mmCIF file of C-alpha atoms and ligand atoms in Angstrom:
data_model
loop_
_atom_site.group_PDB
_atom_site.id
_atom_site.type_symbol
_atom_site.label_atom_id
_atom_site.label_comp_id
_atom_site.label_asym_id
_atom_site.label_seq_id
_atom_site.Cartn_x
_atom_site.Cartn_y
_atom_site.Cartn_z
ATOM 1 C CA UNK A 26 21.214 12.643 10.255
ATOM 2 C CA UNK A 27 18.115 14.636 10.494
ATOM 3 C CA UNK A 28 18.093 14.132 13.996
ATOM 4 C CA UNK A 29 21.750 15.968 14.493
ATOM 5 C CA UNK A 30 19.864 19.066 12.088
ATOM 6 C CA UNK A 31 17.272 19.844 14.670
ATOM 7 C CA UNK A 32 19.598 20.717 16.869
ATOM 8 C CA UNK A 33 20.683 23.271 14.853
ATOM 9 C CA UNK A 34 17.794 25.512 13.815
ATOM 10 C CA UNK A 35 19.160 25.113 10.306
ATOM 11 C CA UNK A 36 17.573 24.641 6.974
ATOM 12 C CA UNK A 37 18.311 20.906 5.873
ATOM 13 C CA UNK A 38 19.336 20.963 2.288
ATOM 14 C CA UNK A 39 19.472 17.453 0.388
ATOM 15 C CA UNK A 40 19.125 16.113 -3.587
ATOM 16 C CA UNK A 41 17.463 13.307 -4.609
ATOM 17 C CA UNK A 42 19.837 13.170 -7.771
ATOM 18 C CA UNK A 43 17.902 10.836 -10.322
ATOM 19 C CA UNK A 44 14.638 10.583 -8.392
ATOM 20 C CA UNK A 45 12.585 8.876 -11.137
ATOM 21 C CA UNK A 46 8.942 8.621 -9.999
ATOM 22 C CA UNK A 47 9.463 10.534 -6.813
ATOM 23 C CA UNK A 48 9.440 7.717 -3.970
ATOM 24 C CA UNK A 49 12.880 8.641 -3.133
ATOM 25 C CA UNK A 50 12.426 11.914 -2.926
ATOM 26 C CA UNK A 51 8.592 11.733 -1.106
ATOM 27 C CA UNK A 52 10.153 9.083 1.472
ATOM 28 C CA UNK A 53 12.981 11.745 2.275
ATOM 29 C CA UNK A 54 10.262 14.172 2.751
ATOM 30 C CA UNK A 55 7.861 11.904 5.201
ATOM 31 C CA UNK A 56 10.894 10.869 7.448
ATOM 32 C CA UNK A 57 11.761 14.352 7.798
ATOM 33 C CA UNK A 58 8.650 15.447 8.558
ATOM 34 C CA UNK A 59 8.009 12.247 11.321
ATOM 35 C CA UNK A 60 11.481 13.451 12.679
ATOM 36 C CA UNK A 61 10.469 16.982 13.163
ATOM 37 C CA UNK A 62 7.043 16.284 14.523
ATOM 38 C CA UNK A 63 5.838 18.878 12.150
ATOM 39 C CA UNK A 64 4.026 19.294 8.518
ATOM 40 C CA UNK A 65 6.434 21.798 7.875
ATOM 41 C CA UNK A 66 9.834 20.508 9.054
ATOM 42 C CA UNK A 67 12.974 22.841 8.043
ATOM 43 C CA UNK A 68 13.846 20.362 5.014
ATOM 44 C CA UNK A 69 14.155 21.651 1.534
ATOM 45 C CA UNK A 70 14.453 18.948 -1.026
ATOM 46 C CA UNK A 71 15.638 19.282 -4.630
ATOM 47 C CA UNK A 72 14.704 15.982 -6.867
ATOM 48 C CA UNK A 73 16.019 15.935 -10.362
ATOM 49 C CA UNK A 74 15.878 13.281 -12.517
ATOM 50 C CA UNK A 75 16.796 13.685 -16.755
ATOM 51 C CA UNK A 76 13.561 11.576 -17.925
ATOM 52 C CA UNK A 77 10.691 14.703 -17.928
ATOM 53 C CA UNK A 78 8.040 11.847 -18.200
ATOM 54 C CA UNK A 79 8.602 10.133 -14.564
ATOM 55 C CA UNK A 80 9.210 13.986 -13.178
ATOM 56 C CA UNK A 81 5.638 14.638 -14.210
ATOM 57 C CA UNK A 82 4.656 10.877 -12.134
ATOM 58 C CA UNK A 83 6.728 12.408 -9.407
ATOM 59 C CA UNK A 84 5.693 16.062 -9.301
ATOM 60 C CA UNK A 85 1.712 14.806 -9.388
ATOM 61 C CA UNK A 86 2.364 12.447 -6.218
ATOM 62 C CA UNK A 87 -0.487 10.024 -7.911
ATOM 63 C CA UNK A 88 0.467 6.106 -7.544
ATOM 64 C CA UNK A 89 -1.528 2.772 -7.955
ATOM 65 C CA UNK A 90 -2.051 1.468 -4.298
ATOM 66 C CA UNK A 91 0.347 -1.463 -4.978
ATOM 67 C CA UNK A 92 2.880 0.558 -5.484
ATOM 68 C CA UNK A 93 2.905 1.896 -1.548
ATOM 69 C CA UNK A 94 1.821 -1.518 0.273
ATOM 70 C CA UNK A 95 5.287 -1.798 1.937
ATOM 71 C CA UNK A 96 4.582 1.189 3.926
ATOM 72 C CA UNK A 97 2.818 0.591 6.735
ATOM 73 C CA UNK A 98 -0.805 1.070 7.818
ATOM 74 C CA UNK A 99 0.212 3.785 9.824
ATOM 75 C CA UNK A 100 2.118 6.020 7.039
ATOM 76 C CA UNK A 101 -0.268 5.243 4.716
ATOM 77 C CA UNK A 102 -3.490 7.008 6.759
ATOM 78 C CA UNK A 103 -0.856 9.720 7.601
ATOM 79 C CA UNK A 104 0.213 10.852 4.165
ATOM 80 C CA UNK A 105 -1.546 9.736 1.655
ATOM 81 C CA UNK A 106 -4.957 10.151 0.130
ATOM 82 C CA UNK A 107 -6.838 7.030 -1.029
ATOM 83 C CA UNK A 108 -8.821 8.130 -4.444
ATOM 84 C CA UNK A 109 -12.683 7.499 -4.709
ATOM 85 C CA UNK A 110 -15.092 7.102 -7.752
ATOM 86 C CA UNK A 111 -12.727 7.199 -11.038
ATOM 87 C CA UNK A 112 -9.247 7.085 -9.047
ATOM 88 C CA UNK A 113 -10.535 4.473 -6.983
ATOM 89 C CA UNK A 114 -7.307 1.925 -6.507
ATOM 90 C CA UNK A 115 -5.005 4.978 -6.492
ATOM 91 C CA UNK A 116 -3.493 7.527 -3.783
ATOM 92 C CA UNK A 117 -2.146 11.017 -3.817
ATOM 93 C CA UNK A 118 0.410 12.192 -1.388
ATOM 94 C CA UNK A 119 -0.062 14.828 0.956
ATOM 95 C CA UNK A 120 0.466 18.480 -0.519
ATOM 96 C CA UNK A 121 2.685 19.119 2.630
ATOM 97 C CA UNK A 122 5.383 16.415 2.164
ATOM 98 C CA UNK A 123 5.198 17.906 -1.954
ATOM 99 C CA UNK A 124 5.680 21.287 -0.906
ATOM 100 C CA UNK A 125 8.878 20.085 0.586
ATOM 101 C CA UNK A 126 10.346 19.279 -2.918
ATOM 102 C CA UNK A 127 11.041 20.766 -6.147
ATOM 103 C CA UNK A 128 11.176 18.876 -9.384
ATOM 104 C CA UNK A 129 13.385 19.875 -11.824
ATOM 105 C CA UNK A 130 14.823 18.065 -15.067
ATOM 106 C CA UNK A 131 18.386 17.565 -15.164
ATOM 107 C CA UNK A 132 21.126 15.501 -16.947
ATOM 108 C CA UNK A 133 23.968 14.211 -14.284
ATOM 109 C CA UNK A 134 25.920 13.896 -17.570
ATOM 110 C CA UNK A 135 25.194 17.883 -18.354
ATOM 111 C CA UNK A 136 28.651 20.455 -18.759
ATOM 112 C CA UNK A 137 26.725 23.044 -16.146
ATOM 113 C CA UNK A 138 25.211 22.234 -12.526
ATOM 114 C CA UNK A 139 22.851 24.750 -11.554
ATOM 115 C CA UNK A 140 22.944 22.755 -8.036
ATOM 116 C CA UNK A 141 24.049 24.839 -5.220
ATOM 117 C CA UNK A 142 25.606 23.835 -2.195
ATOM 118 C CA UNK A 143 26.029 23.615 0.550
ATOM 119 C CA UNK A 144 24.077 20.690 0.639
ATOM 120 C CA UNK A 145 23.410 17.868 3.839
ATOM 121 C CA UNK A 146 22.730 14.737 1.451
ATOM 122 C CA UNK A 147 23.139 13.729 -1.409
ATOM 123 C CA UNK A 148 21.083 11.201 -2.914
ATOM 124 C CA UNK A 149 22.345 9.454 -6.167
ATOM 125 C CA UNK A 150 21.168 5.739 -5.913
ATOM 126 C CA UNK A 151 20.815 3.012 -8.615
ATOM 127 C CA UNK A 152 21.889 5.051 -11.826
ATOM 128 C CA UNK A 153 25.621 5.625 -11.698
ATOM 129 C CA UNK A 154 25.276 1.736 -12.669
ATOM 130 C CA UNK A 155 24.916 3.004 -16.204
ATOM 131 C CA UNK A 156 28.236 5.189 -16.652
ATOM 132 C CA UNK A 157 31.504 3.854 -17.041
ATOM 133 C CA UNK A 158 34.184 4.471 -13.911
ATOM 134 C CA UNK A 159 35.529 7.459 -15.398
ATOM 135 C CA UNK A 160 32.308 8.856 -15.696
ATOM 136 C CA UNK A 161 31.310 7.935 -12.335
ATOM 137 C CA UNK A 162 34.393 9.480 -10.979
ATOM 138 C CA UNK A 163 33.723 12.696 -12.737
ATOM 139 C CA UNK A 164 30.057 12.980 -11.519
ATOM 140 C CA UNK A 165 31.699 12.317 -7.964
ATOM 141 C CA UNK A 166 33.768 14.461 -8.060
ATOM 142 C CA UNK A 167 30.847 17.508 -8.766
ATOM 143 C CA UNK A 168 29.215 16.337 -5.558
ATOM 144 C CA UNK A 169 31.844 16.392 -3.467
ATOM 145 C CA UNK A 170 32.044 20.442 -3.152
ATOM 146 C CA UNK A 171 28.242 20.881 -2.814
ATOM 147 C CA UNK A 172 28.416 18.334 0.267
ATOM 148 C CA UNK A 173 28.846 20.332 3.808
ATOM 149 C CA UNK A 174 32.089 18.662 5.359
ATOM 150 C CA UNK A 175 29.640 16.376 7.634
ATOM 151 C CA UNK A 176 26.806 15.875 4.654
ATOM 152 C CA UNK A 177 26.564 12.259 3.227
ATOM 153 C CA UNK A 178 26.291 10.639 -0.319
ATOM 154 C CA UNK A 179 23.854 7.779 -0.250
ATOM 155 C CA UNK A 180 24.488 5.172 -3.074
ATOM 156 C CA UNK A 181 21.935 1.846 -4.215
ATOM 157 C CA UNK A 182 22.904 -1.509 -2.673
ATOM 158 C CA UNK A 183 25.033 -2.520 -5.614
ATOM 159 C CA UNK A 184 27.325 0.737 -6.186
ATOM 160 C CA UNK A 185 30.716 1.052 -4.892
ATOM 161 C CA UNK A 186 33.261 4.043 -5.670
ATOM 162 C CA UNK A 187 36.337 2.150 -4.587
ATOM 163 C CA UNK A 188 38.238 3.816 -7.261
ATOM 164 C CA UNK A 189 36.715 7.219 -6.002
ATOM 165 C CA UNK A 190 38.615 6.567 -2.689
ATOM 166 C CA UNK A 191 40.066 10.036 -2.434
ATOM 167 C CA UNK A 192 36.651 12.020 -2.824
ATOM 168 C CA UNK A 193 34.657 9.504 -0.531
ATOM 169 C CA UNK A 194 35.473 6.988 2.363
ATOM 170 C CA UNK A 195 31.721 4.581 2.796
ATOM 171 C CA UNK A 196 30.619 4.812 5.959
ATOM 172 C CA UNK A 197 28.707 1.312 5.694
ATOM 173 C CA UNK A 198 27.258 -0.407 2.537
ATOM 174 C CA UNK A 199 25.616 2.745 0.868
ATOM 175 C CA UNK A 200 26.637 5.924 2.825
ATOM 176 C CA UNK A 201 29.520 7.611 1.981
ATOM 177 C CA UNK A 202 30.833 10.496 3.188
ATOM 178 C CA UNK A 203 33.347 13.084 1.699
ATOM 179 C CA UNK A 204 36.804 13.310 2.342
ATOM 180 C CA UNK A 205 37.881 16.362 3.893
ATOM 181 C CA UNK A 206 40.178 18.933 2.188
ATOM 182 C CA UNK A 207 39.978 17.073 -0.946
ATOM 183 C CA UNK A 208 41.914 18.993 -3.578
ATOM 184 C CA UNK A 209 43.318 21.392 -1.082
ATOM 185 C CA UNK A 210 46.250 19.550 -0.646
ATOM 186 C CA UNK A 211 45.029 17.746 2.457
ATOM 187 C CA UNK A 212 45.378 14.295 3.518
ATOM 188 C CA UNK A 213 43.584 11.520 1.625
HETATM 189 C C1 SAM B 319 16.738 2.855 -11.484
HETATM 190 S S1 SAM B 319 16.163 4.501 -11.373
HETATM 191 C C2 SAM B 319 16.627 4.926 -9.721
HETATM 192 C C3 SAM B 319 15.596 5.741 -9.030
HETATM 193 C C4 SAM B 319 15.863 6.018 -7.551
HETATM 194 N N1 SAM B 319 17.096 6.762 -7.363
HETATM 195 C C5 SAM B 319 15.887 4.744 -6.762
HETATM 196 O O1 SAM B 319 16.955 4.258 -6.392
HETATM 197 O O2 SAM B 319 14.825 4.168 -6.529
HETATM 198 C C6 SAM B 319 17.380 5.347 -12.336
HETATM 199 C C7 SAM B 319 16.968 6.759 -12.706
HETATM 200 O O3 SAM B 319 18.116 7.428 -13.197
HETATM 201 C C8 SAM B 319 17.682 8.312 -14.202
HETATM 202 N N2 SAM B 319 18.840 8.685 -15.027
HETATM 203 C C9 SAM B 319 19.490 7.945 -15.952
HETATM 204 N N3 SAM B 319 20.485 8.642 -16.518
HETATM 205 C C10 SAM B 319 20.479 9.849 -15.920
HETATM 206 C C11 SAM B 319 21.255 11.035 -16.076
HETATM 207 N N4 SAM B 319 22.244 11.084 -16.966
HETATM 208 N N5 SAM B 319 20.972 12.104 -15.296
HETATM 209 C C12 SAM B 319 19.958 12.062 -14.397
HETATM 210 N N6 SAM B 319 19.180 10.982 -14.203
HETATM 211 C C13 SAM B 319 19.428 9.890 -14.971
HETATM 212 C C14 SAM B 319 16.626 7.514 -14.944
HETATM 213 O O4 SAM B 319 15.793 8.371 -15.701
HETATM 214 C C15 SAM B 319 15.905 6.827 -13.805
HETATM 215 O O5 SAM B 319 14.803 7.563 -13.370
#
């Protein structure tokens, strides 16, 4: 996906939609920045999340080393700083992959979206597990205009939106993308 982007000279726009701590979001911003080949890659990510206490985890990019060890040796020495004296058994994340996000706070469940499309991705993984179907479908149905007609909706391992058939077809177990000319009176 990011790979079809730099073809493009475009700015890549995605939304790491309830980004708790920030790994989501931070992960989004290494790939794209090992996919670029550059510290500065043309990737803009927005990560919102409606808890203000794991934005403030997120936005300071300060973890316990456990809490990385999946990533290999090689990301690790690449992004990440380990802490000495006081913070020693922590790491901080490279200012350039933060500078490619912006926290905000931000209720899916809120009556406004100050989100603006178009946007490339969507991210929205492992919370629409607590809202009912209805509400699911309504929250849905708010990404699908801010999605670019070849952007993709990536959902956890456990979420399906079956019953959101007509906004998105899956593309595999947790990528969906949107159906075109949804509401327009196109085909399904
Ligand atoms: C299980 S975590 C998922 C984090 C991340 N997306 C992932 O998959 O690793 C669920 C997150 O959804 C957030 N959340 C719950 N209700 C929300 C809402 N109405 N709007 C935005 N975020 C919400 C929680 O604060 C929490 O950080």
């Amino acid at each position: 996906m990011l790979k079809r982007c730099a073809n493009d000279n475009k700015i890549f726009r995605i939304w790491s939609s309830a980004c708790s701590t920030g790994e989501e979001a931070y992960s989004i911003a290494m790939t794209a920045i090992e996919t670029f080949g550059s510290w500065s890659p043309p990737v803009r990510i927005l990560a919102t999340d409606v808890d203000t206490n794991v934005l403030e985890q997120a936005k300071s990019g300060i973890y316990g080393s456990e809490r990385i060890e999946k990533l290999s040796d090689a990301r690790i020495k690449h992004f990440f700083f380990k802490g000495k004296g006081a913070r020693l058994g922590s790491v901080k994340i490279r200012p350039e992959v933060q500078a490619l996000i912006q926290f905000k706070p931000f209720n899916l469940l809120a009556n406004a979206w100050p989100v603006k499309g178009p946007l490339d991705a969507v991210f929205c993984r492992n919370v629409m597990i607590y809202f009912d179907k209805p509400t699911q479908y309504q929250i849905l149905s708010r990404f699908h205009p801010l999605l670019k007609e070849r952007g993709l909706l990536y959902a956890g391992h456990s979420e399906s939106f079956q019953h959101a058939a007509d906004l998105f077809k899956s593309q595999g177990q947790t990528i969906f993308k949107p159906v075109l000319g949804h509401g327009k009176g196109a085909a399904k």
